[in-house]
PDB file of C-alpha atoms in Angstrom:
ATOM      1  CA  UNK N  14      -0.034  -0.265  -0.188  1.00 42.00           C
ATOM      2  CA  UNK N  15       1.451   3.826  -0.704  1.00 43.00           C
ATOM      3  CA  UNK N  16       2.132   6.004   2.176  1.00 46.00           C
ATOM      4  CA  UNK N  17      -0.168   9.087   3.605  1.00 41.00           C
ATOM      5  CA  UNK N  18       1.680  12.051   2.103  1.00 41.00           C
ATOM      6  CA  UNK N  19       3.287  14.064   4.513  1.00 42.00           C
ATOM      7  CA  UNK N  20       0.243  16.405   4.509  1.00 39.00           C
ATOM      8  CA  UNK N  21      -1.688  13.722   6.526  1.00 41.00           C
ATOM      9  CA  UNK N  22       0.797  13.688   9.537  1.00 43.00           C
ATOM     10  CA  UNK N  23      -1.445  15.273  12.026  1.00 48.00           C
ATOM     11  CA  UNK N  24      -4.322  13.183  12.694  1.00 48.00           C
ATOM     12  CA  UNK N  25      -7.543  15.709  11.219  1.00 47.00           C
ATOM     13  CA  UNK N  26      -5.750  15.776   8.417  1.00 49.00           C
ATOM     14  CA  UNK N  27      -5.294  12.066   7.753  1.00 49.00           C
ATOM     15  CA  UNK N  28      -9.127  11.557   8.786  1.00 49.00           C
ATOM     16  CA  UNK N  29      -9.466  14.069   5.531  1.00 50.00           C
ATOM     17  CA  UNK N  30      -7.106  11.255   3.077  1.00 48.00           C
ATOM     18  CA  UNK N  31      -8.625   8.994   4.409  1.00 49.00           C
ATOM     19  CA  UNK N  32     -12.241   9.832   3.613  1.00 50.00           C
ATOM     20  CA  UNK N  33     -11.432  11.793   0.485  1.00 49.00           C
ATOM     21  CA  UNK N  34      -9.856   8.382  -0.426  1.00 47.00           C
ATOM     22  CA  UNK N  35     -12.687   6.460   0.090  1.00 48.00           C
ATOM     23  CA  UNK N  36     -14.056   5.127  -2.996  1.00 49.00           C
ATOM     24  CA  UNK N  37     -10.261   3.540  -2.833  1.00 58.00           C
ATOM     25  CA  UNK N  38     -10.823   1.833   0.647  1.00 72.00           C
ATOM     26  CA  UNK N  39     -11.960  -1.887   0.656  1.00 81.00           C
ATOM     27  CA  UNK N  40     -15.587  -2.459   3.238  1.00 86.00           C
ATOM     28  CA  UNK N  41     -14.541  -3.970   6.267  1.00 91.00           C
ATOM     29  CA  UNK N  42     -15.774  -7.552   5.740  1.00 93.00           C
ATOM     30  CA  UNK N  43     -16.630  -9.974   8.822  1.00 96.00           C
ATOM     31  CA  UNK N  44     -15.678 -14.125   7.471  1.00 96.00           C
ATOM     32  CA  UNK N  45     -19.326 -15.819   7.807  1.00 96.00           C
ATOM     33  CA  UNK N  46     -17.147 -18.474  10.140  1.00 96.00           C
ATOM     34  CA  UNK N  47     -16.134 -15.562  12.832  1.00 96.00           C
ATOM     35  CA  UNK N  48     -19.921 -14.698  12.977  1.00 96.00           C
ATOM     36  CA  UNK N  49     -20.453 -18.655  13.660  1.00 96.00           C
ATOM     37  CA  UNK N  50     -17.804 -18.564  16.291  1.00 95.00           C
ATOM     38  CA  UNK N  51     -15.242 -21.388  17.468  1.00 96.00           C
ATOM     39  CA  UNK N  52     -14.840 -23.395  20.341  1.00 96.00           C
ATOM     40  CA  UNK N  53     -11.652 -22.422  22.418  1.00 96.00           C
ATOM     41  CA  UNK N  54     -10.393 -23.221  25.914  1.00 95.00           C
ATOM     42  CA  UNK N  55      -9.564 -19.542  27.545  1.00 95.00           C
ATOM     43  CA  UNK N  56      -6.507 -19.766  30.336  1.00 93.00           C
ATOM     44  CA  UNK N  57      -5.035 -17.771  33.088  1.00 91.00           C
ATOM     45  CA  UNK N  58      -1.727 -19.038  34.397  1.00 88.00           C
ATOM     46  CA  UNK N  59      -2.683 -16.916  37.749  1.00 87.00           C
ATOM     47  CA  UNK N  60      -5.969 -18.489  38.414  1.00 86.00           C
ATOM     48  CA  UNK N  61      -4.719 -21.730  36.766  1.00 85.00           C
ATOM     49  CA  UNK N  62      -7.903 -22.006  35.269  1.00 86.00           C
ATOM     50  CA  UNK N  63      -9.422 -23.288  31.651  1.00 90.00           C
ATOM     51  CA  UNK N  64     -13.157 -22.166  30.938  1.00 93.00           C
ATOM     52  CA  UNK N  65     -14.044 -23.261  27.740  1.00 96.00           C
ATOM     53  CA  UNK N  66     -15.993 -20.764  25.977  1.00 96.00           C
ATOM     54  CA  UNK N  67     -16.954 -20.039  22.519  1.00 96.00           C
ATOM     55  CA  UNK N  68     -15.744 -17.543  20.283  1.00 97.00           C
ATOM     56  CA  UNK N  69     -17.549 -14.622  17.842  1.00 96.00           C
ATOM     57  CA  UNK N  70     -17.085 -11.229  16.374  1.00 96.00           C
ATOM     58  CA  UNK N  71     -20.440  -9.648  15.539  1.00 95.00           C
ATOM     59  CA  UNK N  72     -21.450  -9.317  11.500  1.00 93.00           C
ATOM     60  CA  UNK N  73     -20.540  -5.532  11.938  1.00 93.00           C
ATOM     61  CA  UNK N  74     -17.130  -6.589  13.501  1.00 94.00           C
ATOM     62  CA  UNK N  75     -17.200  -4.215  16.411  1.00 96.00           C
ATOM     63  CA  UNK N  76     -16.044  -6.497  18.832  1.00 96.00           C
ATOM     64  CA  UNK N  77     -14.833  -9.582  19.441  1.00 97.00           C
ATOM     65  CA  UNK N  78     -16.535 -11.505  22.603  1.00 96.00           C
ATOM     66  CA  UNK N  79     -16.643 -15.216  23.558  1.00 96.00           C
ATOM     67  CA  UNK N  80     -19.292 -16.588  25.578  1.00 94.00           C
ATOM     68  CA  UNK N  81     -18.511 -18.857  28.754  1.00 93.00           C
ATOM     69  CA  UNK N  82     -20.400 -22.300  29.824  1.00 91.00           C
ATOM     70  CA  UNK N  83     -22.232 -19.768  32.107  1.00 88.00           C
ATOM     71  CA  UNK N  84     -23.173 -17.047  29.498  1.00 87.00           C
ATOM     72  CA  UNK N  85     -21.140 -15.007  31.031  1.00 88.00           C
ATOM     73  CA  UNK N  86     -19.818 -12.900  28.273  1.00 91.00           C
ATOM     74  CA  UNK N  87     -16.474 -10.648  27.871  1.00 93.00           C
ATOM     75  CA  UNK N  88     -15.407  -9.010  24.499  1.00 94.00           C
ATOM     76  CA  UNK N  89     -12.779  -6.443  22.918  1.00 95.00           C
ATOM     77  CA  UNK N  90     -13.325  -3.739  20.766  1.00 95.00           C
ATOM     78  CA  UNK N  91     -11.376  -4.434  17.351  1.00 96.00           C
ATOM     79  CA  UNK N  92     -10.446  -0.721  17.765  1.00 94.00           C
ATOM     80  CA  UNK N  93      -8.126  -1.443  20.862  1.00 95.00           C
ATOM     81  CA  UNK N  94      -6.916  -5.186  19.724  1.00 96.00           C
ATOM     82  CA  UNK N  95      -3.026  -4.160  19.299  1.00 95.00           C
ATOM     83  CA  UNK N  96      -1.789  -7.694  17.990  1.00 96.00           C
ATOM     84  CA  UNK N  97      -2.890 -11.601  17.518  1.00 96.00           C
ATOM     85  CA  UNK N  98      -0.271 -14.593  17.875  1.00 96.00           C
ATOM     86  CA  UNK N  99      -0.329 -18.109  17.183  1.00 94.00           C
ATOM     87  CA  UNK N 100       2.264 -20.909  17.470  1.00 88.00           C
ATOM     88  CA  UNK N 101       5.405 -20.627  19.029  1.00 88.00           C
ATOM     89  CA  UNK N 102       4.265 -16.643  18.724  1.00 93.00           C
ATOM     90  CA  UNK N 103       1.489 -17.187  21.073  1.00 93.00           C
ATOM     91  CA  UNK N 104       2.013 -17.163  25.143  1.00 92.00           C
ATOM     92  CA  UNK N 105       2.637 -20.241  26.962  1.00 91.00           C
ATOM     93  CA  UNK N 106       0.957 -21.830  29.692  1.00 91.00           C
ATOM     94  CA  UNK N 107       3.544 -21.596  32.773  1.00 91.00           C
ATOM     95  CA  UNK N 108       1.011 -22.953  35.426  1.00 90.00           C
ATOM     96  CA  UNK N 109       2.290 -26.387  35.682  1.00 89.00           C
ATOM     97  CA  UNK N 110      -1.379 -27.290  36.324  1.00 89.00           C
ATOM     98  CA  UNK N 111      -2.118 -25.730  32.822  1.00 90.00           C
ATOM     99  CA  UNK N 112       0.399 -27.571  31.061  1.00 90.00           C
ATOM    100  CA  UNK N 113      -0.548 -30.925  31.916  1.00 88.00           C
ATOM    101  CA  UNK N 114      -4.090 -29.678  31.229  1.00 87.00           C
ATOM    102  CA  UNK N 115      -2.792 -29.228  27.478  1.00 90.00           C
ATOM    103  CA  UNK N 116      -0.094 -31.847  27.781  1.00 88.00           C
ATOM    104  CA  UNK N 117       1.765 -29.017  26.352  1.00 86.00           C
ATOM    105  CA  UNK N 118       5.514 -31.579  26.259  1.00 84.00           C
ATOM    106  CA  UNK N 119       4.141 -33.973  24.351  1.00 85.00           C
ATOM    107  CA  UNK N 120       4.620 -32.787  20.684  1.00 82.00           C
ATOM    108  CA  UNK N 121       1.655 -35.691  19.906  1.00 83.00           C
ATOM    109  CA  UNK N 122      -0.611 -33.221  21.147  1.00 84.00           C
ATOM    110  CA  UNK N 123      -0.235 -30.889  18.786  1.00 88.00           C
ATOM    111  CA  UNK N 124      -0.263 -27.962  21.065  1.00 89.00           C
ATOM    112  CA  UNK N 125       1.139 -24.858  19.683  1.00 90.00           C
ATOM    113  CA  UNK N 126      -1.265 -25.520  16.104  1.00 91.00           C
ATOM    114  CA  UNK N 127      -3.649 -24.351  18.217  1.00 93.00           C
ATOM    115  CA  UNK N 128      -2.652 -21.442  20.505  1.00 94.00           C
ATOM    116  CA  UNK N 129      -3.985 -18.336  19.904  1.00 95.00           C
ATOM    117  CA  UNK N 130      -3.084 -15.110  21.475  1.00 96.00           C
ATOM    118  CA  UNK N 131      -5.030 -11.545  21.144  1.00 97.00           C
ATOM    119  CA  UNK N 132      -3.095  -8.675  22.617  1.00 96.00           C
ATOM    120  CA  UNK N 133      -4.928  -5.369  23.379  1.00 96.00           C
ATOM    121  CA  UNK N 134      -4.946  -1.969  25.466  1.00 93.00           C
ATOM    122  CA  UNK N 135      -4.976   1.453  24.456  1.00 89.00           C
ATOM    123  CA  UNK N 136      -1.468   1.943  24.317  1.00 86.00           C
ATOM    124  CA  UNK N 137       2.107  -0.547  23.855  1.00 84.00           C
ATOM    125  CA  UNK N 138       3.019   0.080  27.985  1.00 87.00           C
ATOM    126  CA  UNK N 139      -0.454  -0.962  28.735  1.00 90.00           C
ATOM    127  CA  UNK N 140      -1.203  -4.037  27.102  1.00 94.00           C
ATOM    128  CA  UNK N 141      -3.056  -7.203  27.921  1.00 94.00           C
ATOM    129  CA  UNK N 142      -3.061 -11.255  26.343  1.00 95.00           C
ATOM    130  CA  UNK N 143      -6.186 -13.490  26.473  1.00 95.00           C
ATOM    131  CA  UNK N 144      -4.841 -16.267  25.494  1.00 95.00           C
ATOM    132  CA  UNK N 145      -6.840 -19.408  24.444  1.00 96.00           C
ATOM    133  CA  UNK N 146      -5.971 -22.816  22.731  1.00 94.00           C
ATOM    134  CA  UNK N 147      -9.127 -24.367  20.032  1.00 94.00           C
ATOM    135  CA  UNK N 148     -10.472 -27.774  20.441  1.00 93.00           C
ATOM    136  CA  UNK N 149      -9.318 -28.440  16.508  1.00 91.00           C
ATOM    137  CA  UNK N 150      -5.899 -27.385  15.105  1.00 86.00           C
ATOM    138  CA  UNK N 151      -4.964 -25.518  12.277  1.00 84.00           C
ATOM    139  CA  UNK N 152      -7.980 -23.207  12.924  1.00 93.00           C
ATOM    140  CA  UNK N 153      -5.933 -20.430  15.016  1.00 94.00           C
ATOM    141  CA  UNK N 154      -3.963 -19.244  12.527  1.00 95.00           C
ATOM    142  CA  UNK N 155      -7.578 -18.241  10.548  1.00 95.00           C
ATOM    143  CA  UNK N 156      -8.909 -16.390  13.622  1.00 97.00           C
ATOM    144  CA  UNK N 157      -5.907 -14.841  13.992  1.00 96.00           C
ATOM    145  CA  UNK N 158      -5.038 -13.232  10.803  1.00 96.00           C
ATOM    146  CA  UNK N 159      -8.669 -11.906   9.864  1.00 97.00           C
ATOM    147  CA  UNK N 160      -9.385 -10.362  13.376  1.00 97.00           C
ATOM    148  CA  UNK N 161      -6.316  -8.515  12.946  1.00 96.00           C
ATOM    149  CA  UNK N 162      -6.727  -7.340   9.892  1.00 96.00           C
ATOM    150  CA  UNK N 163     -10.266  -5.911  10.408  1.00 96.00           C
ATOM    151  CA  UNK N 164      -8.642  -4.485  13.779  1.00 96.00           C
ATOM    152  CA  UNK N 165      -6.317  -2.264  11.696  1.00 94.00           C
ATOM    153  CA  UNK N 166      -8.269  -1.515   8.723  1.00 94.00           C
ATOM    154  CA  UNK N 167      -8.436   2.561   8.292  1.00 91.00           C
ATOM    155  CA  UNK N 168     -12.387   2.243   8.692  1.00 90.00           C
ATOM    156  CA  UNK N 169     -12.328   0.351  11.809  1.00 92.00           C
ATOM    157  CA  UNK N 170     -10.343   3.338  13.829  1.00 91.00           C
ATOM    158  CA  UNK N 171     -11.800   6.968  11.308  1.00 89.00           C
ATOM    159  CA  UNK N 172     -16.106   5.609  11.216  1.00 87.00           C
ATOM    160  CA  UNK N 173     -18.292   8.038  10.729  1.00 89.00           C
ATOM    161  CA  UNK N 174     -20.729   8.806  13.484  1.00 90.00           C
ATOM    162  CA  UNK N 175     -23.247   6.284  12.046  1.00 91.00           C
ATOM    163  CA  UNK N 176     -20.377   3.430  12.399  1.00 92.00           C
ATOM    164  CA  UNK N 177     -20.493   3.953  15.964  1.00 92.00           C
ATOM    165  CA  UNK N 178     -23.765   4.717  16.889  1.00 93.00           C
ATOM    166  CA  UNK N 179     -23.709   1.046  15.151  1.00 94.00           C
ATOM    167  CA  UNK N 180     -20.855   0.243  17.657  1.00 94.00           C
ATOM    168  CA  UNK N 181     -23.219   1.251  20.605  1.00 94.00           C
ATOM    169  CA  UNK N 182     -26.440  -0.822  19.146  1.00 94.00           C
ATOM    170  CA  UNK N 183     -24.362  -3.700  19.114  1.00 94.00           C
ATOM    171  CA  UNK N 184     -22.749  -3.461  22.566  1.00 93.00           C
ATOM    172  CA  UNK N 185     -26.202  -2.891  24.292  1.00 92.00           C
ATOM    173  CA  UNK N 186     -27.691  -5.883  22.177  1.00 90.00           C
ATOM    174  CA  UNK N 187     -24.963  -8.343  22.943  1.00 87.00           C
ATOM    175  CA  UNK N 188     -25.209  -8.056  26.914  1.00 85.00           C
ATOM    176  CA  UNK N 189     -28.721  -9.055  27.648  1.00 86.00           C
ATOM    177  CA  UNK N 190     -28.634 -11.088  31.360  1.00 85.00           C
ATOM    178  CA  UNK N 191     -29.837 -14.159  31.740  1.00 83.00           C
ATOM    179  CA  UNK N 192     -33.600 -13.893  30.865  1.00 85.00           C
ATOM    180  CA  UNK N 193     -31.822 -12.558  27.529  1.00 87.00           C
ATOM    181  CA  UNK N 194     -33.449  -9.337  28.422  1.00 91.00           C
ATOM    182  CA  UNK N 195     -31.559  -5.891  27.571  1.00 92.00           C
ATOM    183  CA  UNK N 196     -31.025  -4.180  31.450  1.00 91.00           C
ATOM    184  CA  UNK N 197     -31.476  -0.713  30.953  1.00 91.00           C
ATOM    185  CA  UNK N 198     -28.400   0.330  33.737  1.00 92.00           C
ATOM    186  CA  UNK N 199     -26.521  -0.180  30.600  1.00 91.00           C
ATOM    187  CA  UNK N 200     -27.874   1.938  28.446  1.00 92.00           C
ATOM    188  CA  UNK N 201     -27.088   4.816  31.746  1.00 91.00           C
ATOM    189  CA  UNK N 202     -23.470   3.551  31.600  1.00 91.00           C
ATOM    190  CA  UNK N 203     -23.006   4.371  28.287  1.00 90.00           C
ATOM    191  CA  UNK N 204     -24.239   7.849  28.975  1.00 88.00           C
ATOM    192  CA  UNK N 205     -23.347   8.225  32.379  1.00 82.00           C
ATOM    193  CA  UNK N 206     -22.931  12.215  31.696  1.00 76.00           C
ATOM    194  CA  UNK N 207     -26.673  13.092  31.687  1.00 82.00           C
ATOM    195  CA  UNK N 208     -28.807  10.691  33.502  1.00 88.00           C
ATOM    196  CA  UNK N 209     -31.707  12.682  33.278  1.00 90.00           C
ATOM    197  CA  UNK N 210     -31.943  12.804  29.151  1.00 91.00           C
ATOM    198  CA  UNK N 211     -31.013   9.700  28.957  1.00 91.00           C
ATOM    199  CA  UNK N 212     -34.277   8.982  31.403  1.00 92.00           C
ATOM    200  CA  UNK N 213     -36.281  11.406  28.903  1.00 92.00           C
ATOM    201  CA  UNK N 214     -35.343   9.722  25.940  1.00 92.00           C
ATOM    202  CA  UNK N 215     -35.485   6.252  26.807  1.00 93.00           C
ATOM    203  CA  UNK N 216     -39.832   7.750  27.907  1.00 92.00           C
ATOM    204  CA  UNK N 217     -39.932   9.519  24.529  1.00 92.00           C
ATOM    205  CA  UNK N 218     -38.865   5.887  22.562  1.00 91.00           C
ATOM    206  CA  UNK N 219     -41.814   3.906  25.144  1.00 91.00           C
ATOM    207  CA  UNK N 220     -39.063   2.237  26.927  1.00 91.00           C
ATOM    208  CA  UNK N 221     -38.437   1.355  30.524  1.00 90.00           C
ATOM    209  CA  UNK N 222     -36.791   4.132  31.921  1.00 89.00           C
ATOM    210  CA  UNK N 223     -35.767   3.351  35.495  1.00 90.00           C
ATOM    211  CA  UNK N 224     -32.458   1.527  36.011  1.00 87.00           C
ATOM    212  CA  UNK N 225     -34.014  -1.775  37.913  1.00 89.00           C
ATOM    213  CA  UNK N 226     -36.141  -1.941  34.038  1.00 92.00           C
ATOM    214  CA  UNK N 227     -35.215  -4.760  31.944  1.00 93.00           C
ATOM    215  CA  UNK N 228     -35.595  -3.771  27.888  1.00 92.00           C
ATOM    216  CA  UNK N 229     -37.132  -6.860  26.104  1.00 91.00           C
ATOM    217  CA  UNK N 230     -34.465  -7.554  23.292  1.00 90.00           C
ATOM    218  CA  UNK N 231     -36.298  -8.095  20.192  1.00 90.00           C
ATOM    219  CA  UNK N 232     -39.070  -4.088  20.910  1.00 90.00           C
ATOM    220  CA  UNK N 233     -35.427  -2.677  21.093  1.00 92.00           C
ATOM    221  CA  UNK N 234     -34.779  -2.745  17.458  1.00 92.00           C
ATOM    222  CA  UNK N 235     -31.818  -0.501  15.282  1.00 91.00           C
ATOM    223  CA  UNK N 236     -34.849   1.537  14.079  1.00 90.00           C
ATOM    224  CA  UNK N 237     -35.537   2.713  18.130  1.00 92.00           C
ATOM    225  CA  UNK N 238     -32.333   3.036  18.847  1.00 93.00           C
ATOM    226  CA  UNK N 239     -31.515   5.589  16.444  1.00 91.00           C
ATOM    227  CA  UNK N 240     -34.985   7.103  17.810  1.00 90.00           C
ATOM    228  CA  UNK N 241     -33.579   7.057  21.273  1.00 93.00           C
ATOM    229  CA  UNK N 242     -30.181   8.762  19.545  1.00 92.00           C
ATOM    230  CA  UNK N 243     -32.182  11.520  17.718  1.00 89.00           C
ATOM    231  CA  UNK N 244     -33.700  11.885  21.243  1.00 89.00           C
ATOM    232  CA  UNK N 245     -31.101  11.794  23.044  1.00 90.00           C
ATOM    233  CA  UNK N 246     -28.495  14.336  20.705  1.00 87.00           C
ATOM    234  CA  UNK N 247     -30.612  16.572  18.955  1.00 85.00           C
ATOM    235  CA  UNK N 248     -28.602  18.264  15.998  1.00 84.00           C
ATOM    236  CA  UNK N 249     -30.424  21.733  15.600  1.00 82.00           C
ATOM    237  CA  UNK N 250     -28.015  22.952  13.144  1.00 82.00           C
ATOM    238  CA  UNK N 251     -29.395  20.769  10.639  1.00 81.00           C
ATOM    239  CA  UNK N 252     -32.436  23.092  10.157  1.00 78.00           C
ATOM    240  CA  UNK N 253     -30.395  25.244   8.703  1.00 79.00           C
ATOM    241  CA  UNK N 254     -29.802  23.599   6.163  1.00 78.00           C
ATOM    242  CA  UNK N 255     -33.023  23.819   5.299  1.00 76.00           C
ATOM    243  CA  UNK N 256     -33.507  27.237   6.036  1.00 76.00           C
ATOM    244  CA  UNK N 257     -30.324  27.555   3.355  1.00 74.00           C
ATOM    245  CA  UNK N 258     -32.104  25.256   0.579  1.00 73.00           C
ATOM    246  CA  UNK N 259     -35.146  27.334   1.067  1.00 68.00           C
ATOM    247  CA  UNK N 260     -37.442  24.757   2.052  1.00 64.00           C
ATOM    248  CA  UNK N 261     -38.791  24.924   5.612  1.00 59.00           C
ATOM    249  CA  UNK N 262     -42.471  25.098   4.032  1.00 62.00           C
ATOM    250  CA  UNK N 263     -41.908  21.375   3.079  1.00 70.00           C
ATOM    251  CA  UNK N 264     -40.749  19.572   5.475  1.00 80.00           C
ATOM    252  CA  UNK N 265     -38.425  17.508   3.381  1.00 85.00           C
ATOM    253  CA  UNK N 266     -35.773  17.932   0.219  1.00 87.00           C
ATOM    254  CA  UNK N 267     -36.682  17.079  -3.071  1.00 89.00           C
ATOM    255  CA  UNK N 268     -34.371  14.677  -5.517  1.00 92.00           C
ATOM    256  CA  UNK N 269     -33.412  18.005  -7.013  1.00 91.00           C
ATOM    257  CA  UNK N 270     -32.501  19.875  -3.482  1.00 89.00           C
ATOM    258  CA  UNK N 271     -30.743  16.873  -2.640  1.00 90.00           C
ATOM    259  CA  UNK N 272     -28.483  16.752  -5.380  1.00 91.00           C
ATOM    260  CA  UNK N 273     -28.182  20.526  -5.679  1.00 88.00           C
ATOM    261  CA  UNK N 274     -26.714  20.531  -1.515  1.00 88.00           C
ATOM    262  CA  UNK N 275     -24.709  17.506  -2.352  1.00 89.00           C
ATOM    263  CA  UNK N 276     -22.668  19.427  -5.131  1.00 90.00           C
ATOM    264  CA  UNK N 277     -22.533  22.514  -4.393  1.00 87.00           C
ATOM    265  CA  UNK N 278     -22.690  23.418  -0.768  1.00 85.00           C
ATOM    266  CA  UNK N 279     -21.396  20.036   1.122  1.00 85.00           C
ATOM    267  CA  UNK N 280     -19.167  19.211  -1.943  1.00 84.00           C
ATOM    268  CA  UNK N 281     -15.618  20.457  -2.085  1.00 83.00           C
ATOM    269  CA  UNK N 282     -15.290  23.390  -5.196  1.00 82.00           C
ATOM    270  CA  UNK N 283     -11.540  22.660  -4.997  1.00 86.00           C
ATOM    271  CA  UNK N 284     -12.003  18.520  -6.117  1.00 83.00           C
ATOM    272  CA  UNK N 285     -11.040  17.889 -10.152  1.00 83.00           C
ATOM    273  CA  UNK N 286     -14.577  17.636 -11.658  1.00 83.00           C
ATOM    274  CA  UNK N 287     -13.275  14.249 -13.455  1.00 85.00           C
ATOM    275  CA  UNK N 288     -11.319  12.015 -10.721  1.00 82.00           C
ATOM    276  CA  UNK N 289     -14.957  13.282  -8.432  1.00 83.00           C
ATOM    277  CA  UNK N 290     -17.531  13.702 -10.789  1.00 88.00           C
ATOM    278  CA  UNK N 291     -20.508  15.837  -9.491  1.00 90.00           C
ATOM    279  CA  UNK N 292     -23.252  12.907  -7.947  1.00 90.00           C
ATOM    280  CA  UNK N 293     -25.998  12.675 -10.430  1.00 91.00           C
ATOM    281  CA  UNK N 294     -29.961  12.313  -9.496  1.00 90.00           C
ATOM    282  CA  UNK N 295     -29.849   8.434  -9.399  1.00 92.00           C
ATOM    283  CA  UNK N 296     -27.293   8.294  -7.111  1.00 92.00           C
ATOM    284  CA  UNK N 297     -28.641  10.865  -5.087  1.00 93.00           C
ATOM    285  CA  UNK N 298     -32.042   8.571  -5.035  1.00 93.00           C
ATOM    286  CA  UNK N 299     -29.964   5.595  -3.563  1.00 93.00           C
ATOM    287  CA  UNK N 300     -28.697   7.924  -1.235  1.00 93.00           C
ATOM    288  CA  UNK N 301     -32.815   9.058   0.226  1.00 93.00           C
ATOM    289  CA  UNK N 302     -33.303   5.489  -0.595  1.00 94.00           C
ATOM    290  CA  UNK N 303     -29.995   4.380   2.056  1.00 93.00           C
ATOM    291  CA  UNK N 304     -30.871   7.157   4.182  1.00 93.00           C
ATOM    292  CA  UNK N 305     -34.763   8.079   4.060  1.00 92.00           C
ATOM    293  CA  UNK N 306     -37.149   5.811   7.492  1.00 89.00           C
ATOM    294  CA  UNK N 307     -40.289   6.734   5.480  1.00 90.00           C
ATOM    295  CA  UNK N 308     -40.437   4.906   2.223  1.00 91.00           C
ATOM    296  CA  UNK N 309     -43.279   6.845   1.349  1.00 92.00           C
ATOM    297  CA  UNK N 310     -40.958   9.465   1.240  1.00 91.00           C
ATOM    298  CA  UNK N 311     -38.240   7.744  -0.116  1.00 91.00           C
ATOM    299  CA  UNK N 312     -40.028   5.666  -2.862  1.00 92.00           C
ATOM    300  CA  UNK N 313     -40.975  10.102  -4.463  1.00 92.00           C
ATOM    301  CA  UNK N 314     -37.323  11.153  -3.779  1.00 91.00           C
ATOM    302  CA  UNK N 315     -38.093  13.149  -0.426  1.00 92.00           C
ATOM    303  CA  UNK N 316     -35.299  13.520   2.529  1.00 90.00           C
ATOM    304  CA  UNK N 317     -36.961  14.165   5.628  1.00 89.00           C
ATOM    305  CA  UNK N 318     -35.005  16.484   8.479  1.00 87.00           C
ATOM    306  CA  UNK N 319     -34.499  12.886  10.116  1.00 88.00           C
ATOM    307  CA  UNK N 320     -33.269  11.190   6.997  1.00 90.00           C
ATOM    308  CA  UNK N 321     -30.986  14.169   5.799  1.00 90.00           C
ATOM    309  CA  UNK N 322     -29.550  13.804  10.144  1.00 90.00           C
ATOM    310  CA  UNK N 323     -28.596  10.281   9.147  1.00 91.00           C
ATOM    311  CA  UNK N 324     -26.915  11.018   5.687  1.00 91.00           C
ATOM    312  CA  UNK N 325     -25.259  13.407   7.334  1.00 89.00           C
ATOM    313  CA  UNK N 326     -23.871  10.503  10.367  1.00 89.00           C
ATOM    314  CA  UNK N 327     -23.019   8.009   7.552  1.00 88.00           C
ATOM    315  CA  UNK N 328     -19.635   7.778   5.132  1.00 86.00           C
ATOM    316  CA  UNK N 329     -20.695   9.519   2.718  1.00 79.00           C
TER     317      UNK N 329
END
């Protein structure tokens, strides 16, 4: 891959460059075997324990998580993973009890072909090592390669606002209790800055709002979560776009108005028209169909205020 230009050394400039080069970046791809999961034994030298787990990754590539036999779930965010190691590069147990369980000294046990270490942490001096041994031989290479591939992907660390919102939703849906319900306290912990605003947003969405309450996952759909985020984090500045486009009388942007906004207001005028051509009406229609929550509006080529909000939160 080509190195970034020197003008992209600063974080904001780097991000701008990556967005400009978005058409050249492949989307994050999560292989089916990661979503389906694999059986491992997670071992710990300090406790001398080995626990059977099923390791999986969510379909969006936000979290690597493993489920214990008692249904407890632990996870790592892909943004925090620094390395994956297999074979003799993985950590080997020093605890005699663990070594005996895995029969490490016996070459016929194929221990090293089953080892996987996932390295994570906020920085290199503060690393954590999660160690696993697969039930099957030669599955850890694919796991290590694919996990690291997603962990270092530019879009993993430079995602859009919508990418981050989807990550929050995935985390809430992952951590259900023994009754397969979502504890409302998890929502409060995620948005700990203003408890009253969280309570009001939950109430506006007709969801339980007390910390001891539980939410039925079937009722907590992605659309409901987006509605919750809209109430929790309103964006009044988007009203200014409607004022700018002189469409305050009608609560939507037509396909033509939306194209004008993208090409004349949002687009950087310094871009080369040949390399970065103007958005055409059919492309605008696809954006409307992608982000407009009302199918009636989308079929008419109309983008509502809420739809525009989600468009501006997306990678485009």
